[in-house]
Short mmCIF file of C-alpha atoms and ligand atoms in Angstrom, two decimals:
data_model
loop_
_atom_site.label_atom_id
_atom_site.label_comp_id
_atom_site.label_asym_id
_atom_site.label_seq_id
_atom_site.Cartn_x
_atom_site.Cartn_y
_atom_site.Cartn_z
CA MET T 1 16.24 -14.75 12.62
CA GLY T 2 16.01 -18.48 13.16
CA GLY T 3 13.52 -20.87 11.59
CA ALA T 4 11.69 -21.30 14.89
CA GLU T 5 11.04 -17.57 15.19
CA ARG T 6 9.94 -17.38 11.58
CA GLY T 7 7.69 -20.32 12.33
CA THR T 8 5.50 -17.98 14.38
CA LEU T 9 4.95 -15.95 11.19
CA MET T 10 3.90 -12.59 12.48
CA ARG T 11 1.36 -10.98 10.11
CA ILE T 12 0.21 -7.46 9.43
CA ASP T 13 -3.38 -6.43 10.13
CA ARG T 14 -4.94 -6.46 6.67
CA GLN T 15 -8.05 -4.54 7.62
CA ARG T 16 -6.06 -1.74 9.16
CA LEU T 17 -3.90 -1.51 6.04
CA GLU T 18 -7.00 -1.43 3.86
CA GLU T 19 -8.53 1.35 5.96
CA ALA T 20 -5.39 3.48 5.73
CA PHE T 21 -5.25 2.88 1.97
CA GLU T 22 -8.89 3.97 1.59
CA ALA T 23 -8.38 7.08 3.70
CA LEU T 24 -5.15 8.24 2.06
CA GLY T 25 -6.55 7.49 -1.40
CA LYS T 26 -9.26 10.11 -0.89
CA ILE T 27 -6.64 12.88 -0.90
CA GLY T 28 -6.33 13.89 -4.55
CA GLU T 29 -8.75 11.22 -5.77
CA THR T 30 -9.97 11.67 -9.37
CA PRO T 31 -13.60 11.06 -10.46
CA LYS T 32 -12.49 7.70 -11.92
CA SER T 33 -10.91 6.58 -8.62
CA GLY T 34 -7.39 7.38 -9.72
CA LEU T 35 -5.08 9.93 -8.14
CA THR T 36 -3.75 13.36 -9.04
CA ARG T 37 -1.41 14.40 -6.26
CA LEU T 38 1.47 16.28 -7.81
CA ALA T 39 4.51 16.89 -5.61
CA LEU T 40 4.31 19.78 -3.14
CA THR T 41 0.74 20.74 -4.02
CA ASP T 42 -1.99 21.21 -1.41
CA GLU T 43 -3.00 17.56 -1.93
CA ASP T 44 0.57 16.41 -1.27
CA LYS T 45 0.61 18.53 1.90
CA ARG T 46 -2.65 16.97 3.12
CA ALA T 47 -1.35 13.45 2.46
CA ARG T 48 1.90 14.27 4.27
CA ASP T 49 0.05 15.77 7.24
CA GLN T 50 -2.09 12.64 7.51
CA LEU T 51 0.94 10.38 7.40
CA VAL T 52 2.85 12.44 9.97
CA ALA T 53 -0.17 12.15 12.28
CA TRP T 54 -0.24 8.37 11.80
CA MET T 55 3.52 8.15 12.31
CA ARG T 56 3.31 10.11 15.56
CA GLY T 57 0.36 7.93 16.58
CA ALA T 58 2.64 4.91 16.07
CA GLY T 59 5.19 6.46 18.44
CA LEU T 60 7.73 7.35 15.73
CA ARG T 61 10.14 10.25 16.12
CA VAL T 62 9.33 12.35 13.07
CA SER T 63 11.84 14.63 11.34
CA VAL T 64 11.94 16.43 7.99
CA ASP T 65 15.04 17.23 5.97
CA ARG T 66 15.86 20.18 3.70
CA MET T 67 14.31 18.41 0.69
CA GLY T 68 11.07 17.70 2.54
CA ASN T 69 11.84 14.00 2.94
CA ILE T 70 9.97 12.77 6.02
CA PHE T 71 11.51 10.26 8.43
CA GLY T 72 9.77 8.42 11.27
CA GLU T 73 12.15 6.52 13.52
CA ARG T 74 11.35 3.59 15.77
CA ALA T 75 14.29 3.17 18.13
CA GLY T 76 16.40 0.04 18.12
CA SER T 77 17.93 -1.58 21.18
CA GLU T 78 21.36 -0.36 20.03
CA SER T 79 22.64 2.82 18.51
CA LEU T 80 23.11 1.47 14.98
CA PRO T 81 22.24 2.62 11.44
CA PRO T 82 18.54 2.08 10.69
CA VAL T 83 16.71 -0.25 8.38
CA MET T 84 14.77 2.22 6.24
CA MET T 85 11.50 1.34 4.56
CA GLY T 86 9.36 3.60 2.45
CA SER T 87 8.51 5.12 -0.91
CA HIS T 88 6.71 8.29 -2.08
CA VAL T 89 3.21 9.79 -1.93
CA ASP T 90 3.30 12.12 -4.93
CA SER T 91 1.62 10.90 -8.12
CA VAL T 92 1.59 11.60 -11.84
CA PRO T 93 -1.48 13.46 -13.20
CA THR T 94 -4.48 11.07 -13.47
CA GLY T 95 -2.30 8.33 -12.02
CA GLY T 96 -3.23 5.48 -9.70
CA LYS T 97 -3.48 5.01 -5.94
CA TYR T 98 -0.90 2.24 -5.68
CA ASP T 99 2.26 3.75 -7.15
CA GLY T 100 4.30 4.94 -4.17
CA GLN T 101 1.81 5.32 -1.38
CA LEU T 102 1.31 1.56 -1.16
CA GLY T 103 4.96 1.17 -0.12
CA VAL T 104 4.62 3.88 2.50
CA LEU T 105 1.42 2.41 3.94
CA CYS T 106 2.76 -1.15 4.04
CA ALA T 107 5.88 0.09 5.86
CA LEU T 108 3.69 1.95 8.36
CA GLN T 109 1.61 -1.17 8.86
CA VAL T 110 4.73 -3.26 9.49
CA ILE T 111 5.80 -0.80 12.19
CA ARG T 112 2.33 -0.83 13.77
CA THR T 113 2.52 -4.62 13.85
CA PHE T 114 5.91 -4.50 15.59
CA ASN T 115 4.37 -2.11 18.14
CA ASP T 116 1.34 -4.35 18.71
CA ARG T 117 3.58 -7.37 19.23
CA GLY T 118 6.17 -5.56 21.35
CA VAL T 119 8.90 -6.48 18.87
CA ARG T 120 12.37 -5.15 19.65
CA THR T 121 15.09 -4.89 17.04
CA ARG T 122 18.80 -4.12 17.38
CA HIS T 123 18.73 -1.63 14.52
CA PRO T 124 16.24 1.25 14.51
CA ILE T 125 13.55 1.04 11.84
CA THR T 126 12.82 4.23 9.93
CA LEU T 127 9.85 4.93 7.71
CA VAL T 128 10.82 7.34 4.92
CA ILE T 129 8.64 9.33 2.51
CA PHE T 130 10.61 10.84 -0.38
CA THR T 131 9.70 14.14 -2.04
CA ASN T 132 8.86 14.39 -5.76
CA GLU T 133 9.72 10.84 -6.80
CA GLU T 134 7.66 11.03 -9.96
CA GLY T 135 9.38 13.90 -11.69
CA ALA T 136 5.96 14.84 -13.05
CA ARG T 137 5.95 18.34 -11.58
CA PHE T 138 9.67 18.99 -10.98
CA GLN T 139 12.38 17.29 -12.99
CA PRO T 140 14.22 15.01 -12.61
CA ALA T 141 12.40 12.09 -10.99
CA MET T 142 13.73 10.80 -7.63
CA ILE T 143 15.16 14.27 -7.03
CA ALA T 144 15.10 14.12 -3.22
CA SER T 145 16.69 10.69 -2.84
CA GLY T 146 19.18 11.93 -5.46
CA VAL T 147 20.12 14.83 -3.18
CA MET T 148 20.22 12.53 -0.15
CA ALA T 149 22.60 10.21 -2.00
CA GLY T 150 24.83 13.14 -2.93
CA LYS T 151 24.12 12.69 -6.67
CA ILE T 152 22.11 15.89 -7.20
CA ALA T 153 23.19 19.26 -5.76
CA LEU T 154 20.73 20.74 -3.26
CA GLY T 155 20.87 24.11 -5.08
CA ASP T 156 19.97 22.49 -8.42
CA ALA T 157 17.05 20.67 -6.80
CA TYR T 158 15.80 23.89 -5.15
CA ASN T 159 15.93 25.67 -8.52
CA ALA T 160 13.93 23.00 -10.40
CA ARG T 161 10.86 24.79 -11.81
CA ASP T 162 7.43 23.46 -12.65
CA ARG T 163 5.61 24.40 -15.89
CA HIS T 164 4.49 27.67 -14.35
CA GLY T 165 8.01 28.66 -13.36
CA ILE T 166 7.48 28.00 -9.63
CA ARG T 167 10.65 26.81 -7.85
CA LEU T 168 10.67 23.60 -5.85
CA VAL T 169 12.08 25.32 -2.76
CA GLU T 170 9.26 27.90 -2.76
CA GLU T 171 6.69 25.11 -2.75
CA LEU T 172 8.51 23.19 0.00
CA GLU T 173 8.33 26.30 2.13
CA ARG T 174 4.74 27.12 1.21
CA ILE T 175 3.41 23.72 2.28
CA GLY T 176 5.54 23.72 5.46
CA TYR T 177 7.92 20.90 4.57
CA LEU T 178 11.22 22.75 4.21
CA GLY T 179 12.75 20.89 7.15
CA PRO T 180 15.88 21.63 9.17
CA GLU T 181 17.66 18.25 8.89
CA PRO T 182 20.53 18.01 6.39
CA CYS T 183 19.65 16.13 3.21
CA ALA T 184 22.92 14.29 2.78
CA PRO T 185 24.33 10.77 2.67
CA ARG T 186 23.78 8.97 5.97
CA PRO T 187 24.60 5.44 7.09
CA ILE T 188 21.88 2.86 6.67
CA ARG T 189 21.75 -0.78 7.64
CA ALA T 190 19.47 -1.41 4.65
CA TYR T 191 16.74 0.17 2.52
CA LEU T 192 13.61 -1.78 1.60
CA GLU T 193 10.85 -0.58 -0.73
CA LEU T 194 7.61 -2.35 -1.56
CA HIS T 195 6.10 -1.17 -4.86
CA ILE T 196 3.69 -2.26 -7.54
CA GLU T 197 5.39 -3.87 -10.52
CA GLN T 198 3.84 -1.46 -13.07
CA GLY T 199 4.39 -4.06 -15.82
CA PRO T 200 2.73 -7.36 -16.84
CA ILE T 201 5.31 -10.03 -15.93
CA LEU T 202 4.15 -11.17 -12.46
CA GLU T 203 0.54 -11.43 -13.59
CA GLU T 204 1.47 -13.25 -16.80
CA GLU T 205 3.48 -15.78 -14.81
CA GLY T 206 0.94 -16.21 -12.02
CA CYS T 207 3.31 -14.87 -9.33
CA THR T 208 2.07 -13.20 -6.16
CA VAL T 209 5.26 -11.26 -5.58
CA GLY T 210 8.49 -10.27 -7.29
CA VAL T 211 11.95 -10.33 -5.76
CA VAL T 212 13.54 -7.30 -7.41
CA GLU T 213 17.14 -7.79 -8.50
CA GLY T 214 17.89 -4.31 -9.74
CA ILE T 215 16.76 -1.29 -11.73
CA VAL T 216 17.62 -0.42 -15.31
CA GLY T 217 19.55 2.68 -16.38
CA ILE T 218 17.43 5.70 -17.26
CA SER T 219 18.32 8.66 -19.44
CA TRP T 220 16.20 11.78 -20.01
CA SER T 221 16.85 14.24 -22.84
CA ARG T 222 15.19 17.51 -23.86
CA LEU T 223 14.95 18.57 -27.48
CA THR T 224 13.84 21.92 -28.89
CA LEU T 225 13.34 22.30 -32.65
CA HIS T 226 13.28 25.81 -34.08
CA GLY T 227 11.52 26.09 -37.45
CA VAL T 228 9.91 29.09 -39.07
CA GLN T 229 6.39 30.07 -38.01
CA ASP T 230 4.36 31.02 -41.07
CA HIS T 231 0.87 31.01 -42.57
CA ALA T 232 -0.65 27.55 -43.20
CA GLY T 233 -2.26 28.73 -46.47
CA PRO T 234 -0.11 30.89 -48.70
CA THR T 235 3.24 29.25 -47.76
CA PRO T 236 4.12 26.62 -50.44
CA MET T 237 5.33 23.27 -49.14
CA ARG T 238 8.71 23.74 -50.83
CA ILE T 239 9.74 26.71 -48.66
CA ARG T 240 8.51 25.49 -45.28
CA HIS T 241 10.62 24.82 -42.19
CA ASP T 242 8.09 23.01 -40.05
CA ALA T 243 9.35 22.25 -36.54
CA LEU T 244 6.55 19.72 -35.94
CA ALA T 245 7.24 17.81 -39.18
CA ALA T 246 10.88 17.44 -38.09
CA ALA T 247 9.71 16.44 -34.59
CA ALA T 248 7.52 13.71 -36.12
CA ASP T 249 10.60 12.26 -37.84
CA VAL T 250 12.45 12.28 -34.50
CA ILE T 251 9.54 10.57 -32.72
CA ARG T 252 9.49 7.74 -35.29
CA ALA T 253 13.26 7.39 -35.03
CA VAL T 254 13.14 7.24 -31.20
CA ARG T 255 10.53 4.50 -31.43
CA ALA T 256 12.84 2.50 -33.74
CA ILE T 257 15.98 2.77 -31.54
CA PRO T 258 15.34 -0.36 -29.39
CA GLY T 259 15.16 -2.44 -32.60
CA GLN T 260 18.66 -1.25 -33.46
CA VAL T 261 20.21 -1.62 -30.00
CA CYS T 262 18.57 -4.21 -27.76
CA PRO T 263 15.10 -5.78 -27.67
CA GLU T 264 14.86 -5.12 -23.94
CA MET T 265 15.36 -1.37 -24.37
CA VAL T 266 12.35 0.97 -24.12
CA THR T 267 12.15 4.52 -25.52
CA THR T 268 9.42 7.12 -25.08
CA VAL T 269 8.61 10.61 -26.28
CA GLY T 270 6.17 11.55 -23.53
CA ARG T 271 5.96 15.32 -23.67
CA LEU T 272 5.42 17.55 -26.67
CA GLU T 273 4.86 21.29 -26.72
CA VAL T 274 3.98 22.85 -30.05
CA SER T 275 4.09 26.56 -30.69
CA PRO T 276 1.92 28.39 -31.57
CA ASN T 277 -0.28 25.24 -31.60
CA ILE T 278 -3.10 26.57 -33.79
CA THR T 279 -4.70 25.16 -36.92
CA ASN T 280 -3.55 27.75 -39.42
CA ALA T 281 0.10 28.36 -38.59
CA ILE T 282 3.16 26.27 -39.47
CA PRO T 283 4.67 25.27 -36.10
CA GLY T 284 7.68 27.47 -35.40
CA ARG T 285 8.87 25.71 -32.27
CA VAL T 286 8.50 22.27 -30.73
CA PHE T 287 9.78 21.02 -27.40
CA MET T 288 9.88 17.31 -26.54
CA THR T 289 11.34 14.94 -23.98
CA ILE T 290 12.98 11.59 -24.70
CA ASP T 291 13.12 8.80 -22.09
CA ILE T 292 15.49 5.85 -22.74
CA ARG T 293 15.79 2.79 -20.45
CA ASP T 294 17.94 -0.33 -20.65
CA PRO T 295 19.62 -2.77 -18.24
CA LYS T 296 23.06 -1.86 -19.67
CA ASP T 297 24.73 1.56 -19.57
CA LYS T 298 26.53 0.89 -22.86
CA HIS T 299 23.19 0.34 -24.59
CA VAL T 300 21.89 3.65 -23.25
CA THR T 301 25.04 5.34 -24.57
CA GLY T 302 24.50 3.69 -27.97
CA ALA T 303 20.89 4.86 -28.03
CA LEU T 304 21.93 8.43 -27.23
CA GLY T 305 24.27 8.32 -30.24
CA LEU T 306 21.40 7.15 -32.47
CA LEU T 307 19.16 9.87 -31.06
CA ALA T 308 21.73 12.57 -31.86
CA ARG T 309 22.03 11.23 -35.41
CA ALA T 310 18.24 11.10 -35.90
CA VAL T 311 17.89 14.68 -34.68
CA LYS T 312 20.63 15.85 -37.07
CA ASP T 313 19.04 14.04 -40.03
CA ALA T 314 15.53 15.36 -39.29
CA ALA T 315 16.88 18.89 -38.86
CA SER T 316 18.74 18.91 -42.14
CA ARG T 317 15.79 17.40 -44.07
CA GLU T 318 13.42 20.08 -42.83
CA GLY T 319 15.90 22.94 -42.48
CA VAL T 320 15.29 23.55 -38.78
CA LEU T 321 17.69 24.26 -35.91
CA THR T 322 17.84 22.00 -32.88
CA GLU T 323 19.04 22.04 -29.27
CA LEU T 324 19.45 18.58 -27.75
CA GLU T 325 20.32 18.41 -24.07
CA ARG T 326 20.82 15.42 -21.80
CA SER T 327 18.96 16.45 -18.65
CA TRP T 328 19.28 13.41 -16.35
CA GLN T 329 20.90 10.03 -16.27
CA VAL T 330 20.94 7.33 -13.65
CA SER T 331 22.96 4.14 -14.02
CA PRO T 332 21.55 0.64 -13.74
CA ILE T 333 21.95 -0.85 -10.27
CA SER T 334 21.93 -4.37 -8.84
CA PHE T 335 20.41 -4.72 -5.40
CA HIS T 336 22.50 -6.10 -2.54
CA PRO T 337 22.56 -9.92 -2.33
CA GLU T 338 21.87 -9.82 1.42
CA VAL T 339 18.68 -7.79 0.93
CA VAL T 340 17.59 -9.72 -2.16
CA GLY T 341 18.20 -12.88 -0.11
CA ALA T 342 16.14 -11.57 2.82
CA VAL T 343 13.26 -10.74 0.46
CA GLU T 344 13.47 -14.15 -1.19
CA ARG T 345 13.57 -15.97 2.16
CA ALA T 346 10.49 -13.99 3.23
CA ALA T 347 8.64 -15.10 0.08
CA GLU T 348 9.59 -18.72 0.76
CA ALA T 349 8.56 -18.55 4.42
CA LEU T 350 5.14 -17.26 3.39
CA GLY T 351 4.78 -19.81 0.60
CA CYS T 352 4.37 -17.07 -2.02
CA ARG T 353 4.87 -17.89 -5.67
CA SER T 354 7.64 -15.47 -6.63
CA ARG T 355 10.22 -14.79 -9.29
CA ARG T 356 13.24 -12.56 -9.59
CA ILE T 357 12.55 -9.47 -11.66
CA LEU T 358 14.29 -6.34 -12.94
CA SER T 359 12.54 -2.97 -12.55
CA PHE T 360 12.10 -0.81 -15.65
CA ALA T 361 10.54 1.93 -13.53
CA GLY T 362 12.74 4.26 -11.55
CA HIS T 363 12.46 4.19 -7.75
CA ASP T 364 14.13 5.99 -4.86
CA ALA T 365 15.74 2.63 -4.11
CA GLN T 366 17.99 3.30 -7.12
CA TYR T 367 19.71 6.16 -5.31
CA MET T 368 19.41 4.53 -1.87
CA ALA T 369 21.35 1.55 -3.22
CA THR T 370 24.37 3.86 -3.47
CA LEU T 371 24.14 4.53 0.30
CA GLY T 372 23.83 0.98 1.57
CA PRO T 373 22.39 -2.50 1.01
CA SER T 374 19.01 -2.06 -0.70
CA GLY T 375 16.26 -4.12 -2.24
CA MET T 376 12.62 -4.08 -3.34
CA ILE T 377 9.49 -6.19 -3.25
CA PHE T 378 7.07 -6.04 -6.19
CA VAL T 379 3.38 -6.90 -6.12
CA PRO T 380 1.54 -7.52 -9.41
CA SER T 381 -0.22 -4.81 -11.40
CA ARG T 382 -3.49 -5.84 -13.05
CA HIS T 383 -2.96 -6.00 -16.83
CA GLY T 384 0.46 -4.45 -16.13
CA ARG T 385 -1.15 -0.98 -16.07
CA SER T 386 0.30 1.95 -14.11
CA HIS T 387 0.66 5.74 -14.31
CA CYS T 388 -3.05 5.67 -15.14
CA GLU T 389 -6.34 5.58 -13.22
CA GLU T 390 -6.82 1.88 -14.02
CA GLU T 391 -3.85 0.93 -11.81
CA PHE T 392 -4.92 -1.92 -9.48
CA THR T 393 -3.41 -4.59 -7.23
CA SER T 394 -5.54 -7.05 -5.26
CA MET T 395 -5.56 -6.87 -1.47
CA ASP T 396 -4.54 -10.55 -1.35
CA ASP T 397 -1.31 -9.75 -3.21
CA ILE T 398 -0.74 -6.60 -1.17
CA GLU T 399 -1.10 -8.57 2.05
CA HIS T 400 1.54 -11.07 0.90
CA GLY T 401 3.89 -8.25 -0.10
CA ALA T 402 3.40 -6.45 3.22
CA ASN T 403 4.08 -9.64 5.18
CA MET T 404 7.24 -10.14 3.14
CA LEU T 405 8.29 -6.61 3.97
CA LEU T 406 7.72 -7.39 7.64
CA LEU T 407 9.83 -10.56 7.59
CA ALA T 408 12.63 -9.02 5.54
CA ALA T 409 12.75 -5.96 7.82
CA LEU T 410 12.83 -8.18 10.89
CA GLU T 411 15.71 -10.20 9.51
CA LEU T 412 17.74 -7.13 8.54
CA ALA T 413 17.04 -5.18 11.74
CA ARG T 414 17.86 -8.27 13.84
CA GLN T 415 15.06 -8.99 16.25
CA VAL T 416 16.22 -9.31 19.87
C1 GLV Y 1 9.03 6.93 -12.21
O1 GLV Y 1 7.87 6.61 -12.01
C2 GLV Y 1 9.72 6.55 -13.44
O2 GLV Y 1 10.02 5.36 -13.61
O3 GLV Y 1 9.91 7.43 -14.30
MN1 MN Y 2 6.61 4.92 -7.75
MN1 MN Y 3 5.52 6.43 -10.77
#
């Protein structure tokens, strides 16, 4: 796209975007204006149905693949691989309304703007909504883009079970989103995802938008500690094998790992299940998850070594048995210079104050980057908060991000 064309600076319709955001945000809304819309629940189905209706209303050819990923294609003037734009509409429990669905709605708004202006592009433009990005209900996160990228086997994804033992494939079928299209690697011209930052950097530095350079490596582990369940009264301290006491040692050790490896690293024990979980019994069994993230694979590997050592030490101190299993790992990725460049040029054209930034949150773009040139746009998160009901991004910032998405998509899809 030449400077003259960019000079016209096509803009999205902010009010229409705001209206769609309000309407979609009602589906699964919590009393505190957050969102609980776990993947493949009735709320997820309602949100999907609404989006499919809007996509059809925008003239898109809608299809669904075997993982329930939804695609809405706007034809290009040539038969070429599409520029894909999108994100996810599932949420974590008591999460916010911006994580995921903002990227989907901005992409939809960009397409509506192209329709209103009669824009034609050489490459088709496809809106994509990925299934179960969060990994809150079915593990791992980004499971459906993982299958699409050929990194996760379809059978493994179908057999992922939620906490009640329900299989992902059963829920896909139940809500009517077990589609016929293959979920497999396919050619793309580019993949673009707008998302909230979910951290404090853009706000701290007074930036309106972030030009995302890449995503850190993520590793998930599962640990079960088997102690001896016994009475909390008559059992002397000297003969106890308390699974929760050992777990507490592991939690402290996990928290200390970044200090030993790299100051940028982050580690989290986010899930803990204690059995029998009553006041007057020594815990016989504890299950926990460990999440490790770092820009470098070798740091993640080092952290996993320290984790294994900490588990061994805690187990021998308390005399408990342990099972430590690495359940998911995704390598750090750098986004494609052409897409990063398109995003940066869009920020410049709009006069947005931006900076380059690395994502510490996982996104479907991480797997899409293995299929073709990919990149992301970040908009600031108030106080850096996310995965909580307080999540918020101002409409001014969202509007800038959406207009950047529009310009970057136009450049990559080659306006005719
Ligand atoms: C997804 O939200 C993740 O970063 O875990
Ligand atoms: Mn997200
Ligand atoms: Mn999330």
